[in-house]
Coordinates of C-alpha atoms in Angstrom, one line a residue:
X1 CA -1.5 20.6 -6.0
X2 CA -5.0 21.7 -5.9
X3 CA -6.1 23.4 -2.4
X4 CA -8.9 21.8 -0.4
X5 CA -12.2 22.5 -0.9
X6 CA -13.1 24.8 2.4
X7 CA -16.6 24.9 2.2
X8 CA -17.8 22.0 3.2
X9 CA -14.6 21.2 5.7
X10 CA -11.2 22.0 6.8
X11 CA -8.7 19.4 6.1
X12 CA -7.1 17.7 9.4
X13 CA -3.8 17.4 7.8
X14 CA -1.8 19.7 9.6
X15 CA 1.8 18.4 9.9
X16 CA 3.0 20.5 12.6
X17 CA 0.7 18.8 15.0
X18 CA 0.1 15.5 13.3
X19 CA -1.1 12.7 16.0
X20 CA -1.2 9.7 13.8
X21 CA -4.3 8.6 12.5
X22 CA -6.6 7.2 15.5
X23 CA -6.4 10.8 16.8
X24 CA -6.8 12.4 13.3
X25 CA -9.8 10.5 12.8
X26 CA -11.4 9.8 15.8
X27 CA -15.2 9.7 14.8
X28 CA -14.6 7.6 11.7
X29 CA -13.3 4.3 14.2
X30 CA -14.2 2.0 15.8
X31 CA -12.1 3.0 19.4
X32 CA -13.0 5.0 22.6
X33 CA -11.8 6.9 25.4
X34 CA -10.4 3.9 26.9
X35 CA -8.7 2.5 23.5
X36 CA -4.7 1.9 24.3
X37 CA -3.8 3.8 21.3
X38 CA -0.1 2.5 19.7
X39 CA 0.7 4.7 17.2
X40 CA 4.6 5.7 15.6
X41 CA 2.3 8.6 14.0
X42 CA 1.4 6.9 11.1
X43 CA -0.5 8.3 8.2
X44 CA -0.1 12.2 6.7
X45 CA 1.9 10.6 3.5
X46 CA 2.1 13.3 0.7
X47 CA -0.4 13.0 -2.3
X48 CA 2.8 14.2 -4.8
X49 CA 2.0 15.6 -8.2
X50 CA 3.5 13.3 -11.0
X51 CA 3.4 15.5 -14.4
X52 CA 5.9 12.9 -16.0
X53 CA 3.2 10.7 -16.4
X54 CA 0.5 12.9 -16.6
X55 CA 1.9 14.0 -19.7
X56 CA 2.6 10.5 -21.5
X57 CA -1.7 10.4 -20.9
X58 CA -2.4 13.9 -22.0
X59 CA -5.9 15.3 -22.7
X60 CA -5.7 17.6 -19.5
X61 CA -5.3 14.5 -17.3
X62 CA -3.9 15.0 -13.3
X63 CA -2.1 11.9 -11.9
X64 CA -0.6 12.2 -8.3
X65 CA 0.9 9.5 -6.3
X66 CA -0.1 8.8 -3.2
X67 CA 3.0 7.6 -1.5
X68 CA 2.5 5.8 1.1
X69 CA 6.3 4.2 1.7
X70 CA 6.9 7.3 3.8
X71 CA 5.1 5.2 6.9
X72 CA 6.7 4.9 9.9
X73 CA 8.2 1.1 8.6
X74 CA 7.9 2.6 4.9
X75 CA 4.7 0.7 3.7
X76 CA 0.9 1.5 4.4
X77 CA 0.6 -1.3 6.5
X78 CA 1.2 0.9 9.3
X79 CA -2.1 2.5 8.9
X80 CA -4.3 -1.1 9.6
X81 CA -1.6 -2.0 12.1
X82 CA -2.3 1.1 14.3
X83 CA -5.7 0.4 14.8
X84 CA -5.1 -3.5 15.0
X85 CA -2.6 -3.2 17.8
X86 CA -4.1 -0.8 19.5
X87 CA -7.6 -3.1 19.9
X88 CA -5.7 -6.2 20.5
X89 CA -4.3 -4.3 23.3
X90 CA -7.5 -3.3 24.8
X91 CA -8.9 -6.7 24.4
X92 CA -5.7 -8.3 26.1
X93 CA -4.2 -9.8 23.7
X94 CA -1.0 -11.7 24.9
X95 CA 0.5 -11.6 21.6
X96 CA 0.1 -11.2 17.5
X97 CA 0.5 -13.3 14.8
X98 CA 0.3 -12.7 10.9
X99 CA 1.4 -14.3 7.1
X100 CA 3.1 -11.9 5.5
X101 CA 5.5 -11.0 2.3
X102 CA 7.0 -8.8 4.0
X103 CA 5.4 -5.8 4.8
X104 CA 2.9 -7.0 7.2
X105 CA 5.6 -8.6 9.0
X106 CA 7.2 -5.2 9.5
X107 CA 4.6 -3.6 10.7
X108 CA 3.5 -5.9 13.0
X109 CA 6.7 -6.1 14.5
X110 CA 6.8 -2.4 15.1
X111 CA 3.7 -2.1 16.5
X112 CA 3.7 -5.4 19.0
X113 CA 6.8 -4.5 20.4
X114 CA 5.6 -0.6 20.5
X115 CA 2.9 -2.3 22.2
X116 CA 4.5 -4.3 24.3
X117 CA 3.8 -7.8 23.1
X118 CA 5.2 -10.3 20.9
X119 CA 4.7 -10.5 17.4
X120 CA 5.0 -13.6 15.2
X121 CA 5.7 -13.6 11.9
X122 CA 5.1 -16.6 9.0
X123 CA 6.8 -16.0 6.0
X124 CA 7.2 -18.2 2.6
X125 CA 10.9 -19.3 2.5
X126 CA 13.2 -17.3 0.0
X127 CA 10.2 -14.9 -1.1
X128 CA 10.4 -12.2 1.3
X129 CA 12.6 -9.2 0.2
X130 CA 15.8 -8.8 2.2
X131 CA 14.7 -5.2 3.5
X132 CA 11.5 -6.7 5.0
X133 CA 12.7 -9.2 6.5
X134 CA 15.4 -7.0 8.1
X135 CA 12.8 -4.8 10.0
X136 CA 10.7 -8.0 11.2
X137 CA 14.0 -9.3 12.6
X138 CA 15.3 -6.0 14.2
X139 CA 11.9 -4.9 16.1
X140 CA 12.3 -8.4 17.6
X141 CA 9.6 -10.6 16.0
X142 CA 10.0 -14.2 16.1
X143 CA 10.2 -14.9 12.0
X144 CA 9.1 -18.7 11.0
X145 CA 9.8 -19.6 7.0
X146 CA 7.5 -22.5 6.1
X147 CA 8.3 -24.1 2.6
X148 CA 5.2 -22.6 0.4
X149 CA 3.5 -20.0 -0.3
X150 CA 1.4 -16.9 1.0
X151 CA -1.6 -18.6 0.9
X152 CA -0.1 -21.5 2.2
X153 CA 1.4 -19.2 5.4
X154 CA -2.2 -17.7 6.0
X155 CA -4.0 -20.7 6.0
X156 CA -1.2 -21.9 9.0
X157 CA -1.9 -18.6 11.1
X158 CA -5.5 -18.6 11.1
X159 CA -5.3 -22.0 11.8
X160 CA -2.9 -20.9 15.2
X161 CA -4.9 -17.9 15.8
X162 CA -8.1 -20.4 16.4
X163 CA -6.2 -22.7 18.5
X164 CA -4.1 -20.5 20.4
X165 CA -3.5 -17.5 22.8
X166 CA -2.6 -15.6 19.5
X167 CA -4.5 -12.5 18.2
X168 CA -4.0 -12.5 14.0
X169 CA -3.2 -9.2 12.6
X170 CA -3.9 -9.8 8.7
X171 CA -6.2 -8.1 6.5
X172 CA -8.5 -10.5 7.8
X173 CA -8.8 -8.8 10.9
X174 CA -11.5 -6.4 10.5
X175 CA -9.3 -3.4 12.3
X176 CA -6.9 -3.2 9.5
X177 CA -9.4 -2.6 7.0
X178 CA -10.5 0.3 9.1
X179 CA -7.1 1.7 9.7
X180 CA -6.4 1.9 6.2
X181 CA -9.3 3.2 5.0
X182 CA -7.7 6.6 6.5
X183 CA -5.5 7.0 3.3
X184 CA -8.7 7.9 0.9
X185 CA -9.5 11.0 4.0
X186 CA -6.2 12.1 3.4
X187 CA -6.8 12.3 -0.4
X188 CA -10.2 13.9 0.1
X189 CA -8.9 16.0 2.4
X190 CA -6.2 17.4 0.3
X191 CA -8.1 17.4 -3.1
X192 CA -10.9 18.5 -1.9
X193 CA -13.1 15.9 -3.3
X194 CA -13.0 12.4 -4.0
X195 CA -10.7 11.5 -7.5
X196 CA -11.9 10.1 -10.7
X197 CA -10.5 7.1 -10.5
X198 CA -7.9 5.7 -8.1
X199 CA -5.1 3.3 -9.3
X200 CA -4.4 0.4 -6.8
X201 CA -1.6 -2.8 -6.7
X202 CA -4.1 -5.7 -5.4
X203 CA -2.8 -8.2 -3.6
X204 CA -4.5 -9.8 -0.6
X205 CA -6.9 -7.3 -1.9
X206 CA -7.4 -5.6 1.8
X207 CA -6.0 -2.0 0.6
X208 CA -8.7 -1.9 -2.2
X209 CA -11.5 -2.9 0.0
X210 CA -10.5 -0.2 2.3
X211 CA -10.0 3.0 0.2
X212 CA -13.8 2.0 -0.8
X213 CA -15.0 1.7 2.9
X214 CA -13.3 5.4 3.4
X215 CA -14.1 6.7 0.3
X216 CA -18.0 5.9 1.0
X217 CA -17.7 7.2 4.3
X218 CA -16.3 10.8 3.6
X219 CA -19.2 10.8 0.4
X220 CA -21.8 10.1 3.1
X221 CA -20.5 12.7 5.5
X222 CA -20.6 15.2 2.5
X223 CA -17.2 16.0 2.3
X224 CA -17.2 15.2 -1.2
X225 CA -19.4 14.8 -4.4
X226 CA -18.6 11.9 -5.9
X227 CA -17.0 8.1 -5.9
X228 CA -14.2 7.4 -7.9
X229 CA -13.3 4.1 -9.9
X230 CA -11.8 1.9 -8.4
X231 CA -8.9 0.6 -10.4
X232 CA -7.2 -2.6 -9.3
X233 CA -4.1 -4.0 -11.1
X234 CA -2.9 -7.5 -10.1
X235 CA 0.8 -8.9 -11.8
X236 CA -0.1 -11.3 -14.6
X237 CA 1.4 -13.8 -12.5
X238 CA -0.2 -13.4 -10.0
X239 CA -4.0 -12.4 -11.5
X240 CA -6.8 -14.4 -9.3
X241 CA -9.0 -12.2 -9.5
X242 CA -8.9 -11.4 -13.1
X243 CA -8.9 -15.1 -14.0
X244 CA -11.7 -15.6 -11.9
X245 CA -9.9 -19.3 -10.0
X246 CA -7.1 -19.4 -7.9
X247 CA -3.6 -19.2 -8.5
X248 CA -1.5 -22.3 -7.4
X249 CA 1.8 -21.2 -8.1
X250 CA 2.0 -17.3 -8.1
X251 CA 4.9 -15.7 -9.2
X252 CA 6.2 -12.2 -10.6
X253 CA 9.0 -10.3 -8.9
X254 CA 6.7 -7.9 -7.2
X255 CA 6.9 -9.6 -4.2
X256 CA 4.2 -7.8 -2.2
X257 CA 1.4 -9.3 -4.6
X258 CA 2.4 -12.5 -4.9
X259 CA -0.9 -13.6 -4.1
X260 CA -2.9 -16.6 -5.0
X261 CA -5.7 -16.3 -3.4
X262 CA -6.8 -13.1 -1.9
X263 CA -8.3 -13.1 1.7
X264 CA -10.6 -10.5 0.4
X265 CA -11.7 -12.0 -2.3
X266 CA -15.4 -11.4 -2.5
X267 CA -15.0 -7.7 -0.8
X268 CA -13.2 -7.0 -3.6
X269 CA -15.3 -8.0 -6.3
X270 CA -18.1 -6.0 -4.6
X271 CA -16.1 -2.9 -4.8
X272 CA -15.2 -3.0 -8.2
X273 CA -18.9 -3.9 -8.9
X274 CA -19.9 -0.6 -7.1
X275 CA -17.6 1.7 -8.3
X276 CA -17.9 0.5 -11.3
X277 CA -14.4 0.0 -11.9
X278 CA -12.0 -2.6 -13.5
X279 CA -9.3 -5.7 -12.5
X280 CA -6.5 -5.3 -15.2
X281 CA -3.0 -7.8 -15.1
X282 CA 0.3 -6.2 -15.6
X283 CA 3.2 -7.9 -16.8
X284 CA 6.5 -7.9 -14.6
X285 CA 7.7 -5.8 -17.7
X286 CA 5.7 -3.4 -16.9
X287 CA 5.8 -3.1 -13.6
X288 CA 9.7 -2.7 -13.7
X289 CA 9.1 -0.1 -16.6
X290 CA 6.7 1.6 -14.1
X291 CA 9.3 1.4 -11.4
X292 CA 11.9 2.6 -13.7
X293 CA 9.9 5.9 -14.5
X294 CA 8.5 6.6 -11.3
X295 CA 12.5 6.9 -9.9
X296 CA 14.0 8.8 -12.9
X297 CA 11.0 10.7 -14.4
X298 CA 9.4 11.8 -10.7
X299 CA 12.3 11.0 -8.7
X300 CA 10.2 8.5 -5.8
X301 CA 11.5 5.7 -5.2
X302 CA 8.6 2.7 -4.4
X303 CA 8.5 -1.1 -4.0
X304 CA 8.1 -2.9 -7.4
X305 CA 4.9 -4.0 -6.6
X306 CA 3.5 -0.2 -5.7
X307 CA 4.2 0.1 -9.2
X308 CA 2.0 -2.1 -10.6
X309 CA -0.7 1.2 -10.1
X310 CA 1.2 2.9 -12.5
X311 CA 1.8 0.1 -15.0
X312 CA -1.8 -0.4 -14.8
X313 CA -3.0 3.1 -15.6
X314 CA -0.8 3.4 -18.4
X315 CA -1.9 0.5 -20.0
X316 CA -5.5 1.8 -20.0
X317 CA -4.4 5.5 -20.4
X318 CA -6.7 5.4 -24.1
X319 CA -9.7 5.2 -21.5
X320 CA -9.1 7.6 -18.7
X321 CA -12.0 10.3 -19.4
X322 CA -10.1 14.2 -20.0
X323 CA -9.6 16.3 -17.7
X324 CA -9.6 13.4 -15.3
X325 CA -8.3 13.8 -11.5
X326 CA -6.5 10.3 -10.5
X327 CA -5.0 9.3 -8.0
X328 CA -2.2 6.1 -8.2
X329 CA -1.8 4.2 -5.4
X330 CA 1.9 3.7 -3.9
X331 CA 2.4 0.9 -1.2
X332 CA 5.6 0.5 -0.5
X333 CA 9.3 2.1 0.2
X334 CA 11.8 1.1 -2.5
X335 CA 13.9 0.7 0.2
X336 CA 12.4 -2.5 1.2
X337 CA 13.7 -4.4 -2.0
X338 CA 17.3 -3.1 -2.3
X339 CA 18.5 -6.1 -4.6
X340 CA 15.1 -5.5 -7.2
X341 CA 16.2 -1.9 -7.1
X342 CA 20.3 -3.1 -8.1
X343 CA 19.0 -5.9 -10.7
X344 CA 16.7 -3.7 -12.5
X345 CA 18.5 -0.3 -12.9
X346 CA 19.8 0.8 -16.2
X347 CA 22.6 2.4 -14.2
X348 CA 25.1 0.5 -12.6
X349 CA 27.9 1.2 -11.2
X350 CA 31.1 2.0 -12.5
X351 CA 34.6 1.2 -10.9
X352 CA 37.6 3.2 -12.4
X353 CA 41.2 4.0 -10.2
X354 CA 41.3 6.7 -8.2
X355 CA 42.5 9.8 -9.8
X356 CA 41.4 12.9 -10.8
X357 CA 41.2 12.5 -14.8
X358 CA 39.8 8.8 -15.2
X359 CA 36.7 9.7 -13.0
X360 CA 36.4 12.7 -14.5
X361 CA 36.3 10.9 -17.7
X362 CA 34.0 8.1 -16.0
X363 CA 31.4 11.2 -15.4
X364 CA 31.9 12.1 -19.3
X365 CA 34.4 15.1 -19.2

């Protein structure tokens, strides 16, 4: 991995006294001296070469995959919950609410009951992967299933958060998109400029709009040259915002994108405009083919959706410039979708009787 560029800064990243990221980055929020800070020391996820799949691009291309499923609840929700929590704290909130696919819904559980308060979570009935939903229930968060969708379980909680004593903890709320917008320092920080282009699942399209927000920030501060391209990838299923209309019925087995109708719509479309970058659909096909090769070609293990940066990029590999630097997105833990990880494998397992020369012969002796 490339050392950081020194001369213009010296990176904060140091992982034998990592604070979490409102410490780490201080000047670039919006908190103060008397901001209840609830962090599980989020943030500080490793940008990890990938030559596998800079290879199948070639032309002197680097491709490194910002993982961030090695979060505190394995997704990079963490980072936008931090700063979340930690304001409705200080603005005495007496509890949280959020829509979720699941990780949201872990994360906000974490963090509420870290904080103190109690979290609500409104999930769409049987589309929630089972290791999602198993965090939300163990931190304690009251989970409600509503028959519909995503879009369906926003629309209920910003409804609630207007009419009740709820504070909502979406992308929506403006604190998210400023914790997250950490993940393109960390980058920065350990390239030692900005990439060419970054690869990027879109869903609710908050993580997209963010990276942009940080990525501007850290250009204006000088602590790099350039901008990259911002790359978005949504499942075909799924596409809104390459269709240009809502989606009424989205569906693809990346879970985490399911999405009809991004929040962040318009914020979005803005940042592709400026980085002059690109919305591009992947097929569930290749998404699992992503996932597939990420695991056995690189050995990290993601979410399916997380994938989708990777499926994305190497469907547009004939136009990434050479000698390019870029960075691929990863959201998600593949730990949170044990039963996509099962269906989808090529292996499976094998059961044989228990002595010495039939397993033997099972492993190919």
């Amino acid at each position: 991995m490339p050392s950081a560029n020194t001369s213009n800064h010296q990176p904060v990243n140091q992982a034998n006294n990592w604070q979490g990221l409102i410490e780490t980055y201080r000047p670039y929020l919006p908190v103060s001296a008397t901001t209840p800070v609830v962090t599980l020391l989020e943030g500080n996820t490793p940008l990890i070469p990938v030559p596998a799949i800079s290879e199948q691009i070639g032309r002197g291309v680097k491709v490194y995959a910002k993982y961030d499923g090695l979060n505190p609840t394995g997704s990079f929700k963490d980072r936008g919950m931090t700063m979340a929590i930690s304001k409705a704290k200080e603005a005495g909130a007496e509890a949280v609410v959020c829509a979720s696919t699941g990780n949201t819904s872990a994360a906000a559980a974490a963090y509420a009951r870290r904080a103190g308060m109690p979290a609500f979570v409104v999930i769409p009935d049987g589309y929630v992967a089972l290791g999602k939903l198993a965090q939300a229930l163990l931190y304690g968060a009251e989970v409600i299933a509503i028959e519909g969708n995503f879009d369906d379980a926003l629309d209920i909680v910003r409804s609630l958060a207007k009419n009740y004593p709820v504070t909502l903890v979406n992308s929506v709320n403006p604190y998210r998109l400023e914790g997250q917008k950490t993940a393109a320092f960390e980058i920065i920080d350990v390239l030692g400029n900005a990439p060419d282009w970054l690869c990027i699942p879109v869903g609710n399209a908050g993580n997209i709009t963010a990276y942009w927000m940080g990525f501007c920030e850290y250009h204006q501060a000088k602590k790099s040259d350039r901008l990259p391209k911002m790359m978005g990838f949504q499942a075909a299923g799924a596409s809104p915002l390459i269709s240009g209309k809502p989606v009424s019925q989205p569906d693809t087995i990346a879970t985490a994108i399911r999405i009809g109708n991004p929040a962040n719509w318009q914020k979005a479309i803005a940042v592709r405009d400026a980085s002059k970058g690109e919305f591009n659909a992947v097929t569930d096909d290749e998404i699992l083919d992503a996932y597939r090769l990420l695991a056995s070609a690189e050995g990290i293990f993601c979410e399916p959706a997380s994938a989708a940066s990777v499926a994305g990029l190497l469907k547009v590999k004939d136009r990434v410039p050479q000698n390019a630097t870029i960075v691929c997105v990863l959201t998600g833990n593949g730990l949170k979708d044990p039963t996509s990880a099962i269906e989808y494998s090529v292996n499976q397992v094998k059961t044989v009787k228990h002595d010495l020369e039939t397993v033997a012969k099972a492993m190919g002796f």
